[in-house]
PDB file of C-alpha atoms in Angstrom:
ATOM      1  CA  MET A  65      39.774 -78.863  67.363  1.00  0.00           C
ATOM      2  CA  SER A  66      43.039 -77.088  67.016  1.00  0.00           C
ATOM      3  CA  ILE A  67      44.405 -74.598  69.499  1.00  0.00           C
ATOM      4  CA  ARG A  68      44.372 -71.821  66.952  1.00  0.00           C
ATOM      5  CA  SER A  69      40.627 -72.108  66.202  1.00  0.00           C
ATOM      6  CA  SER A  70      39.780 -72.273  69.917  1.00  0.00           C
ATOM      7  CA  MET A  71      41.752 -69.084  70.518  1.00  0.00           C
ATOM      8  CA  LEU A  72      40.062 -67.236  67.697  1.00  0.00           C
ATOM      9  CA  ARG A  73      36.542 -68.162  68.661  1.00  0.00           C
ATOM     10  CA  PRO A  74      36.129 -65.895  71.697  1.00  0.00           C
ATOM     11  CA  ALA A  75      37.649 -62.915  69.888  1.00  0.00           C
ATOM     12  CA  SER A  76      35.393 -63.335  66.880  1.00  0.00           C
ATOM     13  CA  SER A  77      32.270 -63.684  69.024  1.00  0.00           C
ATOM     14  CA  LEU A  78      33.201 -60.537  70.972  1.00  0.00           C
ATOM     15  CA  THR A  79      33.793 -58.648  67.771  1.00  0.00           C
ATOM     16  CA  ARG A  80      30.416 -59.693  66.417  1.00  0.00           C
ATOM     17  CA  THR A  81      28.573 -58.550  69.499  1.00  0.00           C
ATOM     18  CA  ASN A  82      30.460 -55.245  69.579  1.00  0.00           C
ATOM     19  CA  LEU A  83      29.605 -54.568  65.930  1.00  0.00           C
ATOM     20  CA  ALA A  84      25.964 -55.382  66.509  1.00  0.00           C
ATOM     21  CA  ILE A  85      25.788 -53.027  69.514  1.00  0.00           C
ATOM     22  CA  ARG A  86      27.576 -50.233  67.679  1.00  0.00           C
ATOM     23  CA  GLY A  87      25.353 -50.619  64.668  1.00  0.00           C
ATOM     24  CA  ILE A  88      22.224 -50.282  66.724  1.00  0.00           C
ATOM     25  CA  SER A  89      23.379 -47.476  69.035  1.00  0.00           C
ATOM     26  CA  THR A  90      25.127 -45.241  66.504  1.00  0.00           C
ATOM     27  CA  SER A  91      22.645 -45.387  63.677  1.00  0.00           C
ATOM     28  CA  SER A  92      20.792 -42.152  63.296  1.00  0.00           C
ATOM     29  CA  PRO A  93      17.324 -41.848  61.828  1.00  0.00           C
ATOM     30  CA  LYS A  94      17.312 -41.266  58.082  1.00  0.00           C
ATOM     31  CA  ARG A  95      15.293 -38.404  56.737  1.00  0.00           C
ATOM     32  CA  ALA A  96      14.686 -37.775  53.085  1.00  0.00           C
ATOM     33  CA  SER A  97      15.266 -34.030  53.362  1.00  0.00           C
ATOM     34  CA  HIS A  98      18.616 -34.201  55.148  1.00  0.00           C
ATOM     35  CA  ASP A  99      21.067 -36.123  53.052  1.00  0.00           C
ATOM     36  CA  ASP A 100      24.278 -34.891  51.491  1.00  0.00           C
ATOM     37  CA  SER A 101      23.736 -36.328  48.022  1.00  0.00           C
ATOM     38  CA  HIS A 102      22.205 -33.165  46.572  1.00  0.00           C
ATOM     39  CA  HIS A 103      25.005 -30.813  47.613  1.00  0.00           C
ATOM     40  CA  GLY A 104      27.885 -29.896  45.334  1.00  0.00           C
ATOM     41  CA  HIS A 105      26.508 -30.744  41.922  1.00  0.00           C
ATOM     42  CA  GLY A 106      28.947 -28.459  40.162  1.00  0.00           C
ATOM     43  CA  GLU A 107      32.005 -29.446  42.179  1.00  0.00           C
ATOM     44  CA  GLY A 108      34.261 -32.164  40.759  1.00  0.00           C
ATOM     45  CA  ALA A 109      32.212 -32.666  37.612  1.00  0.00           C
ATOM     46  CA  GLU A 110      35.312 -32.138  35.453  1.00  0.00           C
ATOM     47  CA  ASP A 111      37.127 -34.992  37.184  1.00  0.00           C
ATOM     48  CA  ALA A 112      34.311 -37.475  36.604  1.00  0.00           C
ATOM     49  CA  TYR A 113      34.651 -37.558  32.803  1.00  0.00           C
ATOM     50  CA  THR A 114      37.984 -38.224  31.140  1.00  0.00           C
ATOM     51  CA  THR A 115      38.613 -37.531  27.500  1.00  0.00           C
ATOM     52  CA  GLU A 116      39.138 -40.658  25.427  1.00  0.00           C
ATOM     53  CA  SER A 117      40.959 -40.512  22.124  1.00  0.00           C
ATOM     54  CA  PHE A 118      43.127 -42.573  19.824  1.00  0.00           C
ATOM     55  CA  PHE A 119      46.181 -40.475  20.708  1.00  0.00           C
ATOM     56  CA  ASN A 120      46.984 -42.250  23.965  1.00  0.00           C
ATOM     57  CA  PRO A 121      50.211 -44.327  24.169  1.00  0.00           C
ATOM     58  CA  PHE A 122      48.549 -47.708  23.549  1.00  0.00           C
ATOM     59  CA  TRP A 123      47.077 -46.752  20.171  1.00  0.00           C
ATOM     60  CA  ARG A 124      50.207 -44.810  19.192  1.00  0.00           C
ATOM     61  CA  ASN A 125      52.435 -47.835  19.887  1.00  0.00           C
ATOM     62  CA  THR A 126      50.038 -50.171  18.098  1.00  0.00           C
ATOM     63  CA  LEU A 127      50.102 -47.990  14.992  1.00  0.00           C
ATOM     64  CA  ILE A 128      53.907 -47.764  15.048  1.00  0.00           C
ATOM     65  CA  LEU A 129      54.379 -51.541  15.454  1.00  0.00           C
ATOM     66  CA  THR A 130      51.872 -52.325  12.704  1.00  0.00           C
ATOM     67  CA  THR A 131      53.561 -49.934  10.285  1.00  0.00           C
ATOM     68  CA  ILE A 132      57.015 -51.333  11.040  1.00  0.00           C
ATOM     69  CA  SER A 133      55.753 -54.907  10.620  1.00  0.00           C
ATOM     70  CA  VAL A 134      54.194 -54.168   7.240  1.00  0.00           C
ATOM     71  CA  LEU A 135      57.322 -52.398   5.978  1.00  0.00           C
ATOM     72  CA  VAL A 136      59.867 -54.959   7.249  1.00  0.00           C
ATOM     73  CA  TYR A 137      58.042 -58.210   6.361  1.00  0.00           C
ATOM     74  CA  PRO A 138      59.014 -58.329   2.650  1.00  0.00           C
ATOM     75  CA  TYR A 139      62.707 -57.996   3.557  1.00  0.00           C
ATOM     76  CA  LEU A 140      62.810 -60.821   6.100  1.00  0.00           C
ATOM     77  CA  PRO A 141      64.753 -63.924   4.969  1.00  0.00           C
ATOM     78  CA  SER A 142      62.624 -66.802   3.763  1.00  0.00           C
ATOM     79  CA  THR A 143      63.139 -70.325   5.022  1.00  0.00           C
ATOM     80  CA  SER A 144      63.470 -71.898   1.588  1.00  0.00           C
ATOM     81  CA  THR A 145      63.836 -70.727  -1.987  1.00  0.00           C
ATOM     82  CA  ASN A 146      62.190 -73.893  -3.251  1.00  0.00           C
ATOM     83  CA  THR A 147      58.428 -73.580  -3.636  1.00  0.00           C
ATOM     84  CA  THR A 148      56.938 -76.959  -2.933  1.00  0.00           C
ATOM     85  CA  SER A 149      53.404 -76.622  -4.127  1.00  0.00           C
ATOM     86  CA  PRO A 150      51.717 -79.231  -6.289  1.00  0.00           C
ATOM     87  CA  SER A 151      49.635 -76.566  -8.009  1.00  0.00           C
ATOM     88  CA  LEU A 152      52.590 -74.340  -8.967  1.00  0.00           C
ATOM     89  CA  ASP A 153      55.015 -76.951 -10.265  1.00  0.00           C
ATOM     90  CA  PRO A 154      54.118 -80.658 -10.049  1.00  0.00           C
ATOM     91  CA  GLU A 155      57.589 -81.857 -11.125  1.00  0.00           C
ATOM     92  CA  THR A 156      59.378 -79.838  -8.439  1.00  0.00           C
ATOM     93  CA  PHE A 157      56.865 -81.046  -5.888  1.00  0.00           C
ATOM     94  CA  SER A 158      57.524 -84.704  -6.734  1.00  0.00           C
ATOM     95  CA  LYS A 159      61.309 -84.114  -6.548  1.00  0.00           C
ATOM     96  CA  SER A 160      60.994 -82.465  -3.118  1.00  0.00           C
ATOM     97  CA  THR A 161      60.626 -85.889  -1.452  1.00  0.00           C
ATOM     98  CA  LYS A 162      64.336 -86.485  -2.069  1.00  0.00           C
ATOM     99  CA  ASP A 163      65.593 -82.929  -1.316  1.00  0.00           C
ATOM    100  CA  SER A 164      67.420 -83.049   2.022  1.00  0.00           C
ATOM    101  CA  SER A 165      67.517 -79.243   2.373  1.00  0.00           C
ATOM    102  CA  LEU A 166      63.773 -79.177   3.006  1.00  0.00           C
ATOM    103  CA  PRO A 167      62.321 -79.874   6.459  1.00  0.00           C
ATOM    104  CA  ALA A 168      61.309 -83.449   7.270  1.00  0.00           C
ATOM    105  CA  VAL A 169      57.613 -82.581   7.588  1.00  0.00           C
ATOM    106  CA  THR A 170      57.595 -81.020   4.108  1.00  0.00           C
ATOM    107  CA  ARG A 171      59.231 -84.116   2.618  1.00  0.00           C
ATOM    108  CA  LEU A 172      56.732 -86.360   4.426  1.00  0.00           C
ATOM    109  CA  LEU A 173      53.749 -84.353   3.157  1.00  0.00           C
ATOM    110  CA  ALA A 174      55.199 -84.365  -0.372  1.00  0.00           C
ATOM    111  CA  SER A 175      55.521 -88.153  -0.289  1.00  0.00           C
ATOM    112  CA  ILE A 176      51.952 -88.611   1.021  1.00  0.00           C
ATOM    113  CA  THR A 177      50.237 -86.138  -1.310  1.00  0.00           C
ATOM    114  CA  PRO A 178      48.941 -87.733  -4.534  1.00  0.00           C
ATOM    115  CA  LYS A 179      49.946 -86.433  -7.955  1.00  0.00           C
ATOM    116  CA  ALA A 180      48.093 -83.633  -9.740  1.00  0.00           C
ATOM    117  CA  GLU A 181      46.478 -86.067 -12.211  1.00  0.00           C
ATOM    118  CA  VAL A 182      44.806 -87.899  -9.334  1.00  0.00           C
ATOM    119  CA  TRP A 183      43.322 -84.629  -8.069  1.00  0.00           C
ATOM    120  CA  THR A 184      42.099 -83.788 -11.574  1.00  0.00           C
ATOM    121  CA  GLN A 185      40.365 -87.168 -11.860  1.00  0.00           C
ATOM    122  CA  ARG A 186      38.791 -86.764  -8.433  1.00  0.00           C
ATOM    123  CA  ASN A 187      37.553 -83.269  -9.262  1.00  0.00           C
ATOM    124  CA  ASP A 188      36.064 -84.447 -12.570  1.00  0.00           C
ATOM    125  CA  LYS A 189      34.266 -87.310 -10.868  1.00  0.00           C
ATOM    126  CA  HIS A 190      32.965 -84.945  -8.185  1.00  0.00           C
ATOM    127  CA  LEU A 191      31.695 -82.588 -10.888  1.00  0.00           C
ATOM    128  CA  GLU A 192      29.836 -85.430 -12.638  1.00  0.00           C
ATOM    129  CA  LEU A 193      28.269 -86.610  -9.385  1.00  0.00           C
ATOM    130  CA  SER A 194      27.248 -83.051  -8.532  1.00  0.00           C
ATOM    131  CA  LYS A 195      25.562 -82.672 -11.925  1.00  0.00           C
ATOM    132  CA  GLU A 196      23.666 -85.940 -11.446  1.00  0.00           C
ATOM    133  CA  ALA A 197      22.568 -84.870  -7.973  1.00  0.00           C
ATOM    134  CA  ALA A 198      21.366 -81.516  -9.331  1.00  0.00           C
ATOM    135  CA  GLU A 199      19.401 -83.211 -12.129  1.00  0.00           C
ATOM    136  CA  THR A 200      17.818 -85.629  -9.641  1.00  0.00           C
ATOM    137  CA  LYS A 201      16.881 -82.771  -7.364  1.00  0.00           C
ATOM    138  CA  LEU A 202      15.291 -80.872 -10.262  1.00  0.00           C
ATOM    139  CA  LEU A 203      13.386 -84.003 -11.271  1.00  0.00           C
ATOM    140  CA  PHE A 204      11.896 -84.357  -7.799  1.00  0.00           C
ATOM    141  CA  GLN A 205      11.206 -80.633  -7.450  1.00  0.00           C
ATOM    142  CA  GLU A 206       9.320 -80.452 -10.734  1.00  0.00           C
ATOM    143  CA  ALA A 207       7.340 -83.640 -10.140  1.00  0.00           C
ATOM    144  CA  GLU A 208       3.620 -83.248  -9.527  1.00  0.00           C
ATOM    145  CA  ARG A 209       1.108 -85.566  -8.009  1.00  0.00           C
ATOM    146  CA  PRO A 210      -1.334 -87.111 -10.467  1.00  0.00           C
ATOM    147  CA  LYS A 211      -4.644 -85.380 -10.666  1.00  0.00           C
ATOM    148  CA  VAL A 212      -7.437 -87.123  -8.812  1.00  0.00           C
ATOM    149  CA  LEU A 213     -10.889 -86.820 -10.299  1.00  0.00           C
ATOM    150  CA  ARG A 214     -13.369 -86.720  -7.482  1.00  0.00           C
ATOM    151  CA  MET A 215     -16.946 -87.708  -8.106  1.00  0.00           C
ATOM    152  CA  ARG A 216     -19.509 -85.159  -7.167  1.00  0.00           C
ATOM    153  CA  TYR A 217     -21.905 -87.798  -5.839  1.00  0.00           C
ATOM    154  CA  PRO A 218     -19.973 -90.936  -4.783  1.00  0.00           C
ATOM    155  CA  SER A 219     -23.177 -92.537  -3.542  1.00  0.00           C
ATOM    156  CA  ALA A 220     -24.296 -92.895  -7.195  1.00  0.00           C
ATOM    157  CA  PHE A 221     -22.764 -96.389  -7.196  1.00  0.00           C
ATOM    158  CA  GLU A 222     -25.195 -97.495  -4.522  1.00  0.00           C
ATOM    159  CA  GLN A 223     -28.376 -95.902  -5.903  1.00  0.00           C
ATOM    160  CA  ALA A 224     -29.239 -98.457  -8.589  1.00  0.00           C
ATOM    161  CA  SER A 225     -31.653-101.254  -7.836  1.00  0.00           C
ATOM    162  CA  PRO A 226     -30.051-104.691  -7.534  1.00  0.00           C
ATOM    163  CA  HIS A 227     -33.195-106.369  -9.060  1.00  0.00           C
ATOM    164  CA  ASN A 228     -34.116-106.873 -12.708  1.00  0.00           C
ATOM    165  CA  ILE A 229     -30.590-106.308 -14.126  1.00  0.00           C
ATOM    166  CA  ALA A 230     -29.596-108.191 -17.268  1.00  0.00           C
ATOM    167  CA  VAL A 231     -26.643-110.546 -16.916  1.00  0.00           C
ATOM    168  CA  GLY A 232     -23.331-108.987 -18.066  1.00  0.00           C
ATOM    169  CA  SER A 233     -24.692-105.485 -18.401  1.00  0.00           C
ATOM    170  CA  GLN A 234     -22.926-104.243 -15.308  1.00  0.00           C
ATOM    171  CA  THR A 235     -19.485-104.663 -13.736  1.00  0.00           C
ATOM    172  CA  ASP A 236     -19.048-106.192 -10.317  1.00  0.00           C
ATOM    173  CA  LEU A 237     -18.743-103.360  -7.815  1.00  0.00           C
ATOM    174  CA  SER A 238     -18.936-105.441  -4.658  1.00  0.00           C
ATOM    175  CA  ASP A 239     -15.261-104.791  -3.714  1.00  0.00           C
ATOM    176  CA  LEU A 240     -15.502-101.090  -4.440  1.00  0.00           C
ATOM    177  CA  LYS A 241     -14.601 -98.809  -1.531  1.00  0.00           C
ATOM    178  CA  VAL A 242     -15.695 -95.246  -1.994  1.00  0.00           C
ATOM    179  CA  GLN A 243     -13.393 -92.681  -0.395  1.00  0.00           C
ATOM    180  CA  LEU A 244     -14.795 -89.324   0.514  1.00  0.00           C
TER     181      LEU A 244
END
């Protein structure tokens, strides 16, 4: 044990006992009719509720900054006059791999990105596969189970007498399993 904790222990135990004694000796009996919570209902009621509006400094400054941003944005200088988009101009996009004025990441992405014809072929193939999937789904959705004709009296197979039957006049029903 350190010296500090041994010095604090007696003081903290004395404080605890003093608080416990004070709490017991100074507590007065509580009565429901004698509390101060019902006095002064009208006093200070105006201070309890503040008026909230959009005219405080936070909302005013937000509106001013938003307006300035919207008005100034079109006049800010752009990073490049060259539009490197494969959908806008495929030839310019393919030439942008050799343009040293463009950033290195843009040149790398331009060299990795396939040509527009490749995307067209991929989109056409995806469209064909989507059509086939839709037709297959319709085929399965419109399919119906075959109708099953249930016999009203399935025990009719077993009612005939096995004696005095001419040869070949009846089919062999020994392996027949009647499902109910």
